[in-house]
XYZ file of N, CA and C in Angstrom:
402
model
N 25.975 -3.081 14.685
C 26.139 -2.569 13.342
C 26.627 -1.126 13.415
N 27.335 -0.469 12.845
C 27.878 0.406 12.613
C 27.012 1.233 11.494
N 26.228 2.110 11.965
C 25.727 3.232 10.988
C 25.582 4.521 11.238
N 25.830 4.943 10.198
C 25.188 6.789 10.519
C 23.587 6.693 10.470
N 23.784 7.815 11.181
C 22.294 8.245 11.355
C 21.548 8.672 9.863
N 20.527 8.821 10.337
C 19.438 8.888 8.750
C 19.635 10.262 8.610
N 19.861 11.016 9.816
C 20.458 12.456 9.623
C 20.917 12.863 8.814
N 22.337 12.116 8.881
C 23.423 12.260 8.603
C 23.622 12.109 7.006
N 22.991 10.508 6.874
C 22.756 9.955 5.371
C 21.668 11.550 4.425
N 20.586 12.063 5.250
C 20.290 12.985 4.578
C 20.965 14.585 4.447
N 21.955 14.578 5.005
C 22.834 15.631 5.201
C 23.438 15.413 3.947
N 23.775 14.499 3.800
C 25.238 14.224 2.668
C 23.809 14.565 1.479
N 22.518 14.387 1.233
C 22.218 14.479 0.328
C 21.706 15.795 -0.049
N 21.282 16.637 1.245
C 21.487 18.392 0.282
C 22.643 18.223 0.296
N 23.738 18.049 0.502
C 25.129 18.732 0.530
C 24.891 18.438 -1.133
N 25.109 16.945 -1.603
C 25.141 16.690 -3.129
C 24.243 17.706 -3.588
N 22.875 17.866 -3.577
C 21.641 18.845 -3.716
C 22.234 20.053 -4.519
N 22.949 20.349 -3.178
C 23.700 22.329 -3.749
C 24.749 21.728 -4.413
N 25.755 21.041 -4.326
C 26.542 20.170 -4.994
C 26.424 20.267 -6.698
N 25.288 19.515 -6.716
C 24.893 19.652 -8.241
C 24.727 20.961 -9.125
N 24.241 22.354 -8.281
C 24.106 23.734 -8.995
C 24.791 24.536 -8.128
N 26.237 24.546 -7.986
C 26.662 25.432 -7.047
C 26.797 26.786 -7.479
N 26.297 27.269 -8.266
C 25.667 28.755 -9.052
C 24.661 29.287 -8.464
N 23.752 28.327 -7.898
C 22.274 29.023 -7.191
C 22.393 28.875 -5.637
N 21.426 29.823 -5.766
C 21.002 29.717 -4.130
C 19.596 28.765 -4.081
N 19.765 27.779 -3.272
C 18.320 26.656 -2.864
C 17.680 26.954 -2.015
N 16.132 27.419 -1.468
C 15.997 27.135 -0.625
C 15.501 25.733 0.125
N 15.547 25.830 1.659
C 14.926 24.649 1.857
C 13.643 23.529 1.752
N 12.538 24.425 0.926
C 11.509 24.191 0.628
C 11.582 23.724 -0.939
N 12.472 24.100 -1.681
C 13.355 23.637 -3.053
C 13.968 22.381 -2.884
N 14.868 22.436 -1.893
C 15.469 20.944 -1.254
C 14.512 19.950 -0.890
N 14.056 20.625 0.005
C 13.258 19.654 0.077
C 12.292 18.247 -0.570
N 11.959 19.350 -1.582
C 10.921 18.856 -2.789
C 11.802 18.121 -3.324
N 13.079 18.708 -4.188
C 13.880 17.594 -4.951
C 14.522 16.816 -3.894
N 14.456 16.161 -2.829
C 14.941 15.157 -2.433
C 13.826 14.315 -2.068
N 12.382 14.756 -1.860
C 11.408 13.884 -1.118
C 11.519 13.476 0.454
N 12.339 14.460 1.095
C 12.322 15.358 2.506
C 11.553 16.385 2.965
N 10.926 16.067 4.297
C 10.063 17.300 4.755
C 10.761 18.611 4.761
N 10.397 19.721 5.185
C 10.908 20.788 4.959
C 11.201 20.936 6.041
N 10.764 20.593 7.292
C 11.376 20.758 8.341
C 12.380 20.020 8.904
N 12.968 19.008 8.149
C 13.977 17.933 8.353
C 14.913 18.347 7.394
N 14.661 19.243 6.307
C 15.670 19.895 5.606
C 15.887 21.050 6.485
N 15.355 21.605 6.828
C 15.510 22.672 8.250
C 16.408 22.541 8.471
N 15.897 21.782 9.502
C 17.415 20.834 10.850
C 18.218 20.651 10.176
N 18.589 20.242 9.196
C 19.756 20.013 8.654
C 20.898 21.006 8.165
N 20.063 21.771 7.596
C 20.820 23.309 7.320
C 21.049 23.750 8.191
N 20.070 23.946 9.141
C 20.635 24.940 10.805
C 22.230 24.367 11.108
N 22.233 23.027 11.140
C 23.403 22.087 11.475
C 24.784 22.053 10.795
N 24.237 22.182 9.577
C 25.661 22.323 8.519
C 25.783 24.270 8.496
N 25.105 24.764 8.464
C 25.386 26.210 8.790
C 25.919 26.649 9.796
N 25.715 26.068 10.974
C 26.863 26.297 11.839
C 28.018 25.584 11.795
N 28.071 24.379 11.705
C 29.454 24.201 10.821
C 30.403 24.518 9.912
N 30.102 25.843 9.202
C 30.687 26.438 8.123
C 30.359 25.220 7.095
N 29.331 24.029 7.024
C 29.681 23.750 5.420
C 28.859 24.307 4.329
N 27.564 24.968 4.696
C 26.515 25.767 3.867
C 26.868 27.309 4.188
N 26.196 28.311 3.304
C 25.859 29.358 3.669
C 24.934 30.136 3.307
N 24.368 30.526 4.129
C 22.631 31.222 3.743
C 23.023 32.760 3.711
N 21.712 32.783 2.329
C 21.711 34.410 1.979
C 20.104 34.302 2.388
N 19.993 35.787 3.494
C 18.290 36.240 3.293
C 17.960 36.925 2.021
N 16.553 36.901 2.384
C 15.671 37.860 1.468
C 14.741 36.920 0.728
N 13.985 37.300 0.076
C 12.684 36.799 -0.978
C 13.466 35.969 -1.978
N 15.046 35.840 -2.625
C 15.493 35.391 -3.317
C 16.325 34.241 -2.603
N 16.307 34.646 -1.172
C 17.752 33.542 -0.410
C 17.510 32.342 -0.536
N 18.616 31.728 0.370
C 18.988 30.187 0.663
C 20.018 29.834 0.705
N 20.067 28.855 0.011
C 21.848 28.070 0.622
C 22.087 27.713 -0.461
N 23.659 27.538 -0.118
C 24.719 27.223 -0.773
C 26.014 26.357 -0.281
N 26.808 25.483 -0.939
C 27.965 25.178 -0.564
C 28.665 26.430 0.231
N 29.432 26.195 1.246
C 30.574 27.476 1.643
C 31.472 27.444 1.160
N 31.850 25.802 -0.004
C 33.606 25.795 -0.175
C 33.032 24.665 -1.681
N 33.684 24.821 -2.359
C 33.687 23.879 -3.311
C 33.376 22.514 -3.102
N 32.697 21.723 -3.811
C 32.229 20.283 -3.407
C 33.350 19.100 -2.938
N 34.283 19.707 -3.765
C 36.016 18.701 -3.869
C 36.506 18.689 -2.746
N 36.274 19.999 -1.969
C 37.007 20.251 -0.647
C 36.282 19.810 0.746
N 35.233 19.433 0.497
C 34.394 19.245 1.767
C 33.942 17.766 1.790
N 35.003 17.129 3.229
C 34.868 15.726 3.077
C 33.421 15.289 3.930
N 33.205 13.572 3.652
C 32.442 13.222 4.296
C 32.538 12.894 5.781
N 33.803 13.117 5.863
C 34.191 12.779 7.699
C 33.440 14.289 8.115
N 34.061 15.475 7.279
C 33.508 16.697 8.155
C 31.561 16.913 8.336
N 31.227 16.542 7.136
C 29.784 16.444 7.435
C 29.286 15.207 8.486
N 29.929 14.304 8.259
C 29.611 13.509 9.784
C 29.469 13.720 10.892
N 30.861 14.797 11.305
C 30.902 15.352 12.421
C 30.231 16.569 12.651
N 29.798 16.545 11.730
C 28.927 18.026 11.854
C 27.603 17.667 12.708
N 27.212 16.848 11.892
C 26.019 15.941 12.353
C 26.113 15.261 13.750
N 26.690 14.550 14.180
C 27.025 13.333 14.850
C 28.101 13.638 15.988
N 29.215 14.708 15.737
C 29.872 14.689 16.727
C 31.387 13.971 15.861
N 32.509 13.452 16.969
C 33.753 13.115 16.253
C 33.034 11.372 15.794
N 33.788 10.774 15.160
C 33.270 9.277 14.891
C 33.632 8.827 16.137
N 33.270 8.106 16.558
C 33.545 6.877 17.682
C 33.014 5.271 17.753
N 33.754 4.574 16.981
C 32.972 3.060 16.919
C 32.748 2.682 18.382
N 33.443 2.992 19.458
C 33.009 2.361 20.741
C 33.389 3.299 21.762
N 32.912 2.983 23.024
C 32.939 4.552 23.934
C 34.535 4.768 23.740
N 35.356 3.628 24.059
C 37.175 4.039 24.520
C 37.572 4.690 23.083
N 36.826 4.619 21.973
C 37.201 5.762 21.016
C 37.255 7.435 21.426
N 36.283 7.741 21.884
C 35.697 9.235 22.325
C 36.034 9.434 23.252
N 36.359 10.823 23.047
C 37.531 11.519 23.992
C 36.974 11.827 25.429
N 35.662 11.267 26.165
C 35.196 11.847 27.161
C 35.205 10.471 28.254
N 36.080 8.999 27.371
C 36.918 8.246 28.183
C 35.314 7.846 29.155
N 34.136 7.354 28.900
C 32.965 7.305 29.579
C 32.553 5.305 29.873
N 33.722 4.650 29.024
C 34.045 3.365 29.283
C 34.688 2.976 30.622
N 34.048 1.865 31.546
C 34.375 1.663 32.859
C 35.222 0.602 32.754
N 35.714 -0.060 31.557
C 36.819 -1.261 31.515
C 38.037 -0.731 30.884
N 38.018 0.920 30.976
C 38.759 1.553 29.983
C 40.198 1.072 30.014
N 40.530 1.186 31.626
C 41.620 1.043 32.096
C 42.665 -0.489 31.696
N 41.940 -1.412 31.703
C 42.241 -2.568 31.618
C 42.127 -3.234 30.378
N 41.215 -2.559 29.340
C 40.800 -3.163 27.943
C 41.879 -3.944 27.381
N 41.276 -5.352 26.817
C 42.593 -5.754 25.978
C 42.587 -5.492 24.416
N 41.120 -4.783 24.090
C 40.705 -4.427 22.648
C 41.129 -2.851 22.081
N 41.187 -2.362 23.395
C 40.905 -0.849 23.487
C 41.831 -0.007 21.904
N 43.201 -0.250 22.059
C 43.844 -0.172 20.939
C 43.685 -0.664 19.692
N 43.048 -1.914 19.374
C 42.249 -2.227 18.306
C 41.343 -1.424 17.775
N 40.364 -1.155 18.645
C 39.289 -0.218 18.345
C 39.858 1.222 17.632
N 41.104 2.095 18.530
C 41.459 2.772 18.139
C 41.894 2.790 16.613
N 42.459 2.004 16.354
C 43.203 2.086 15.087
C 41.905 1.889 14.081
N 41.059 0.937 14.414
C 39.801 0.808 13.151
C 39.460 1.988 13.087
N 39.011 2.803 14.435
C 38.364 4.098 14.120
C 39.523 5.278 13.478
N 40.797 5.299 14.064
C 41.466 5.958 13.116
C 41.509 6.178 11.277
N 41.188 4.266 11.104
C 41.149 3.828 9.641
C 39.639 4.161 9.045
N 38.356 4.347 9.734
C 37.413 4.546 9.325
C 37.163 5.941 9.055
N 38.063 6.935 9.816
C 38.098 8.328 9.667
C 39.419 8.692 8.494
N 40.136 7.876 8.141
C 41.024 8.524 7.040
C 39.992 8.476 5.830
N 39.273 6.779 6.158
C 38.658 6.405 4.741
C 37.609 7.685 4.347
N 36.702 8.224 5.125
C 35.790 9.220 5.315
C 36.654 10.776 5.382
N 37.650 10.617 5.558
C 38.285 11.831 4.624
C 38.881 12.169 3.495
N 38.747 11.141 3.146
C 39.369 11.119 1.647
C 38.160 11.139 0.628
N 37.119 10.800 1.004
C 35.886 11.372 -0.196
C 35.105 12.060 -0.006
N 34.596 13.000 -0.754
C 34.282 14.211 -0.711
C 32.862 13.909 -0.861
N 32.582 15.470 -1.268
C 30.785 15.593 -1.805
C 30.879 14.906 -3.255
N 32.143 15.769 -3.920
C 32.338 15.805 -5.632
C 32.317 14.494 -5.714
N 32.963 13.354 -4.705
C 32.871 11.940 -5.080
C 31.968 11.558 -4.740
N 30.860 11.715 -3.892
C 29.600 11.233 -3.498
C 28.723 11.159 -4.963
N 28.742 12.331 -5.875
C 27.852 12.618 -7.001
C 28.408 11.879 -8.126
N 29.288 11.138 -7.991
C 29.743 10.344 -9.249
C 29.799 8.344 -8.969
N 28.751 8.393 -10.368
C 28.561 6.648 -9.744
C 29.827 5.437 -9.755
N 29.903 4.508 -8.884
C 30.891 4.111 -8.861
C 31.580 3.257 -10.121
């Protein structure tokens, strides 16, 4: 089966989180609460997207986070990889070539192209489309 991590699935949901009031600063103990996430799993998560450039934290008694870029502009492929690394449905996807039938595969190019097609699809929707029902 092909899934993201629960990480990941909760990544995309502060992202929506700040998403929804991109006027304020949240902290993670705020997030937390409105999602029904520990605070230390909202932690990890911010540490993660903050070094990614997709949040950005202000200190002080008032800080927290925020989107870094408008909701429209920040796809779900990039928070994936933020999380997770590049996509790779199977090792001969990922660039560190760690498949021992690599050489000979008769799928290998198949694979490629799904994962090519699974990463356009995941760049083309955003946060802004995550928050709107289908």
């Amino acid at each position: 089966m092909i899934r993201i991590s629960k990480m990941t699935d909760y990544a995309i949901l502060v992202m929506g989180a700040l998403a929804k009031r991109p006027e304020a600063i949240l902290s993670a103990a705020s997030l937390a609460s409105t999602l029904r996430l520990s605070v230390p799993t909202v932690s990890k998560i911010l540490k993660t997207l903050l070094l990614a450039d997709l949040v950005k934290a202000m200190r002080g008694s008032e800080g927290g986070y925020c989107l870094s870029q408008p909701a429209a502009s920040i796809t779900i492929a990039r928070v994936v990889a933020a999380m997770e690394g590049d996509l790779a449905v199977t090792e001969c996807c990922e660039s560190s070539r760690l498949c021992t039938i690599d050489s000979f595969c008769a799928l290998k190019e198949n694979w490629k192209k799904i994962n090519k097609m699974l990463n356009v699809v995941l760049s083309k929707w955003t946060i802004q489309d995550m928050l709107k029902p289908l």
